[in-house]
CSV table of C-alpha atoms in Angstrom, one decimal:
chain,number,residue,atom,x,y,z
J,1,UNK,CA,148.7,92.5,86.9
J,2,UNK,CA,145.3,93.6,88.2
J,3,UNK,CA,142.2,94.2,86.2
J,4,UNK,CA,142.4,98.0,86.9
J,5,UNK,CA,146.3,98.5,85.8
J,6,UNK,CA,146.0,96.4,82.6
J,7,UNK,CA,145.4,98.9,79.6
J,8,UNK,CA,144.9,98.0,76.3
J,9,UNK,CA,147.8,98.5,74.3
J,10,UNK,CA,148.0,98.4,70.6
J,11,UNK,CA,151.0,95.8,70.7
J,12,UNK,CA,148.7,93.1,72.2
J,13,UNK,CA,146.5,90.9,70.6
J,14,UNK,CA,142.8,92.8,71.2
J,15,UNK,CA,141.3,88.9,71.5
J,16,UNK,CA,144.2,87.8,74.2
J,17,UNK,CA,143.5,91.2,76.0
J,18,UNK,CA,139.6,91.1,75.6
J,19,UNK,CA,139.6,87.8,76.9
J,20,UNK,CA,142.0,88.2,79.5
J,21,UNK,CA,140.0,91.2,80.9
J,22,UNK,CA,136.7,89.0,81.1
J,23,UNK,CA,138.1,85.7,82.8
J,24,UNK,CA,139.3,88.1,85.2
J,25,UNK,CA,136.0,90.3,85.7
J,26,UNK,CA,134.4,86.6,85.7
J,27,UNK,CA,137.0,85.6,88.8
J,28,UNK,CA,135.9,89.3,90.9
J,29,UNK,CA,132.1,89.1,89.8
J,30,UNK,CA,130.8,86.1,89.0
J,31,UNK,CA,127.6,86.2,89.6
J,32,UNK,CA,127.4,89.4,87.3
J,33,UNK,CA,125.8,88.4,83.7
J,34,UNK,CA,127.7,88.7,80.6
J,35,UNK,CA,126.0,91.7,79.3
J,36,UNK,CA,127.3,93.2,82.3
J,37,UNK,CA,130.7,91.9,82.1
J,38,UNK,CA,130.9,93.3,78.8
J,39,UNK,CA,129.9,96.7,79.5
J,40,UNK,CA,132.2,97.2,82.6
J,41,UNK,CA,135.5,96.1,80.0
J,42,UNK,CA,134.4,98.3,78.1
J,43,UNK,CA,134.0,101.5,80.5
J,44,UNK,CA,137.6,100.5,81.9
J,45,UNK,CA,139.0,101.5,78.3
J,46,UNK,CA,140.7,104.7,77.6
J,47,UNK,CA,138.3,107.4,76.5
J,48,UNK,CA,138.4,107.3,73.1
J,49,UNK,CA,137.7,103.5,73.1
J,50,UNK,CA,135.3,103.4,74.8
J,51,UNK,CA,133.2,105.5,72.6
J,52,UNK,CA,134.7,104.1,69.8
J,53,UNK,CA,133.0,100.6,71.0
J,54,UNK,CA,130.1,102.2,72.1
J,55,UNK,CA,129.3,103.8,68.9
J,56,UNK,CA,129.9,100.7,66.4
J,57,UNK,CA,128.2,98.5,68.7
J,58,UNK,CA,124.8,97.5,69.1
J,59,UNK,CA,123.9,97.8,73.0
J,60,UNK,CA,124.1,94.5,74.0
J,61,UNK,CA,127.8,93.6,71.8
J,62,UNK,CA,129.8,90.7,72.4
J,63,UNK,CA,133.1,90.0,73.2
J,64,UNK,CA,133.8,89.3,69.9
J,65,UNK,CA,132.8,92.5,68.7
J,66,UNK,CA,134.8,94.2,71.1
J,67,UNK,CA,137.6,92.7,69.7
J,68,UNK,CA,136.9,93.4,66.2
J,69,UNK,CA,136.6,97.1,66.7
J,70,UNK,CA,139.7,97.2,68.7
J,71,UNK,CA,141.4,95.1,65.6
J,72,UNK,CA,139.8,97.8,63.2
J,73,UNK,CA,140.6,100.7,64.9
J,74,UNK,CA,144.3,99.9,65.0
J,75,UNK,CA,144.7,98.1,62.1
J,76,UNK,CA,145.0,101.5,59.8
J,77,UNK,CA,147.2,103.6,62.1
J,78,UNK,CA,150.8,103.7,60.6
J,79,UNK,CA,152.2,102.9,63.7
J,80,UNK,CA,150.1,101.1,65.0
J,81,UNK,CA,149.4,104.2,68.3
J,82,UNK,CA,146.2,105.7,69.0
J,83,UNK,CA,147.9,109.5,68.0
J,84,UNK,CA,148.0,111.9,71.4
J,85,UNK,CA,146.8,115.4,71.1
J,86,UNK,CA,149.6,117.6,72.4
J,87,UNK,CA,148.0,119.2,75.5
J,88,UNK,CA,148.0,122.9,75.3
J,89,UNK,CA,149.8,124.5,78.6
J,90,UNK,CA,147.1,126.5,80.8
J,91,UNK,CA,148.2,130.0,80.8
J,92,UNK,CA,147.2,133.3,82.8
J,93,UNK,CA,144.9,135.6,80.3
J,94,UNK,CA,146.2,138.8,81.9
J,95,UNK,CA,149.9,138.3,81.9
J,96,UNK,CA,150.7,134.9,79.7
J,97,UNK,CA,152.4,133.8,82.6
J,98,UNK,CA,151.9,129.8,82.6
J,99,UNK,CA,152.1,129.0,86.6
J,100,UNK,CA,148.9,130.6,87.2
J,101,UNK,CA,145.4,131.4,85.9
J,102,UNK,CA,144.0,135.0,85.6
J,103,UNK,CA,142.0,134.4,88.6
J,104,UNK,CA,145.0,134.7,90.7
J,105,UNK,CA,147.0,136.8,88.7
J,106,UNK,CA,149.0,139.3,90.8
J,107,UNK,CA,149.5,142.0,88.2
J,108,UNK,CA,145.5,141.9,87.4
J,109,UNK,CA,144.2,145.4,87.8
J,110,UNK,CA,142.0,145.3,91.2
J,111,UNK,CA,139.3,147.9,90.5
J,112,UNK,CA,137.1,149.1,93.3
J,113,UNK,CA,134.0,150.9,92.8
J,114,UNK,CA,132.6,153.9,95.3
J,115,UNK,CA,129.4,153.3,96.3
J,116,UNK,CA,127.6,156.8,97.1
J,117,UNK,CA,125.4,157.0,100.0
J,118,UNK,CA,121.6,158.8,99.3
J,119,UNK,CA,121.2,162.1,100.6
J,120,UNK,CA,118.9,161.9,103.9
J,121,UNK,CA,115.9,163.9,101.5
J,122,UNK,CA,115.7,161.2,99.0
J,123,UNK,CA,116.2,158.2,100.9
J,124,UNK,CA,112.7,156.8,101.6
J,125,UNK,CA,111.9,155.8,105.2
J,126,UNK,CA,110.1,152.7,106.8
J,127,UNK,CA,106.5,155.4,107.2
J,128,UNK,CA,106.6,156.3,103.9
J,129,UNK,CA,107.1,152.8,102.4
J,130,UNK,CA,104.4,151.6,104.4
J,131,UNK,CA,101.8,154.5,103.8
J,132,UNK,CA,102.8,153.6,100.4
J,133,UNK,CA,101.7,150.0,100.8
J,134,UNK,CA,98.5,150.8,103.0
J,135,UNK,CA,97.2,153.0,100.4
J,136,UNK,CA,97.9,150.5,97.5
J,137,UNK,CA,96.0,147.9,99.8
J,138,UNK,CA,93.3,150.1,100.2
J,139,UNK,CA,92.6,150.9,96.3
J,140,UNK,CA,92.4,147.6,95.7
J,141,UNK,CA,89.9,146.8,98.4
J,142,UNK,CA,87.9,149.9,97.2
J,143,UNK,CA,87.4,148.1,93.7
């Protein structure tokens, strides 16, 4: 079993699998230090582990803490399973309609605006804007 495939389980021994882990990061990296070691077994836990570990232990923990707050984590669970969240099914908020979200909902209401055009009185003209400018310009340079 590679390093990547072997999760933690709660049915192992957290030492066995802890120290499993870090022979084999020591076998792929060894010239990586231990603090290192220890920090990439510990990224390569499920989420909630990981900050589990992360927040018990000081930054530069052991191996042997890693353990321990796998061991106490679990240790109070009734069945001994890290409980799963049931995932909520992403749904369309127009229709309800699970196999797509309201972004691509067919039934949406597609709503098109008019866009009036100016009547050729009001709308102002390349001259005008510039006169407008030049004689801006030319206050301020009277000042």
């Amino acid at each position: 079993m590679s390093f990547e495939n072997d999760k933690y389980s709660v049915d192992k021994d957290p030492y066995e699998w802890c120290l499993r882990k870090y022979k084999r990061l020591k076998a792929i990296y060894p010239q990586m230090n231990i603090q290192m070691r220890n920090k990439k077994l510990v990224t390569h836990m499920p989420g909630e582990l990981e900050n589990t570990v992360k927040c018990r232990c000081n930054q530069n923990f052991t191996l042997d803490e890693i353990a321990n707050t796998l061991r106490d984590e679990f240790k109070d669970k009734p069945s001994g399973r890290v409980e799963e969240v049931a995932k909520k099914k992403d749904s369309c908020h127009n229709c309800g309609s699970t196999n797509h979200y309201s972004k691509n909902c067919p039934k949406a209401k597609r709503t098109v605006y008019a866009i009036e055009k100016f009547p050729e009185e009001e709308s102002p003209t390349e001259d005008s804007e510039s006169d407008s400018m030049g004689d801006a310009i030319r206050e301020k340079s009277d000042d």
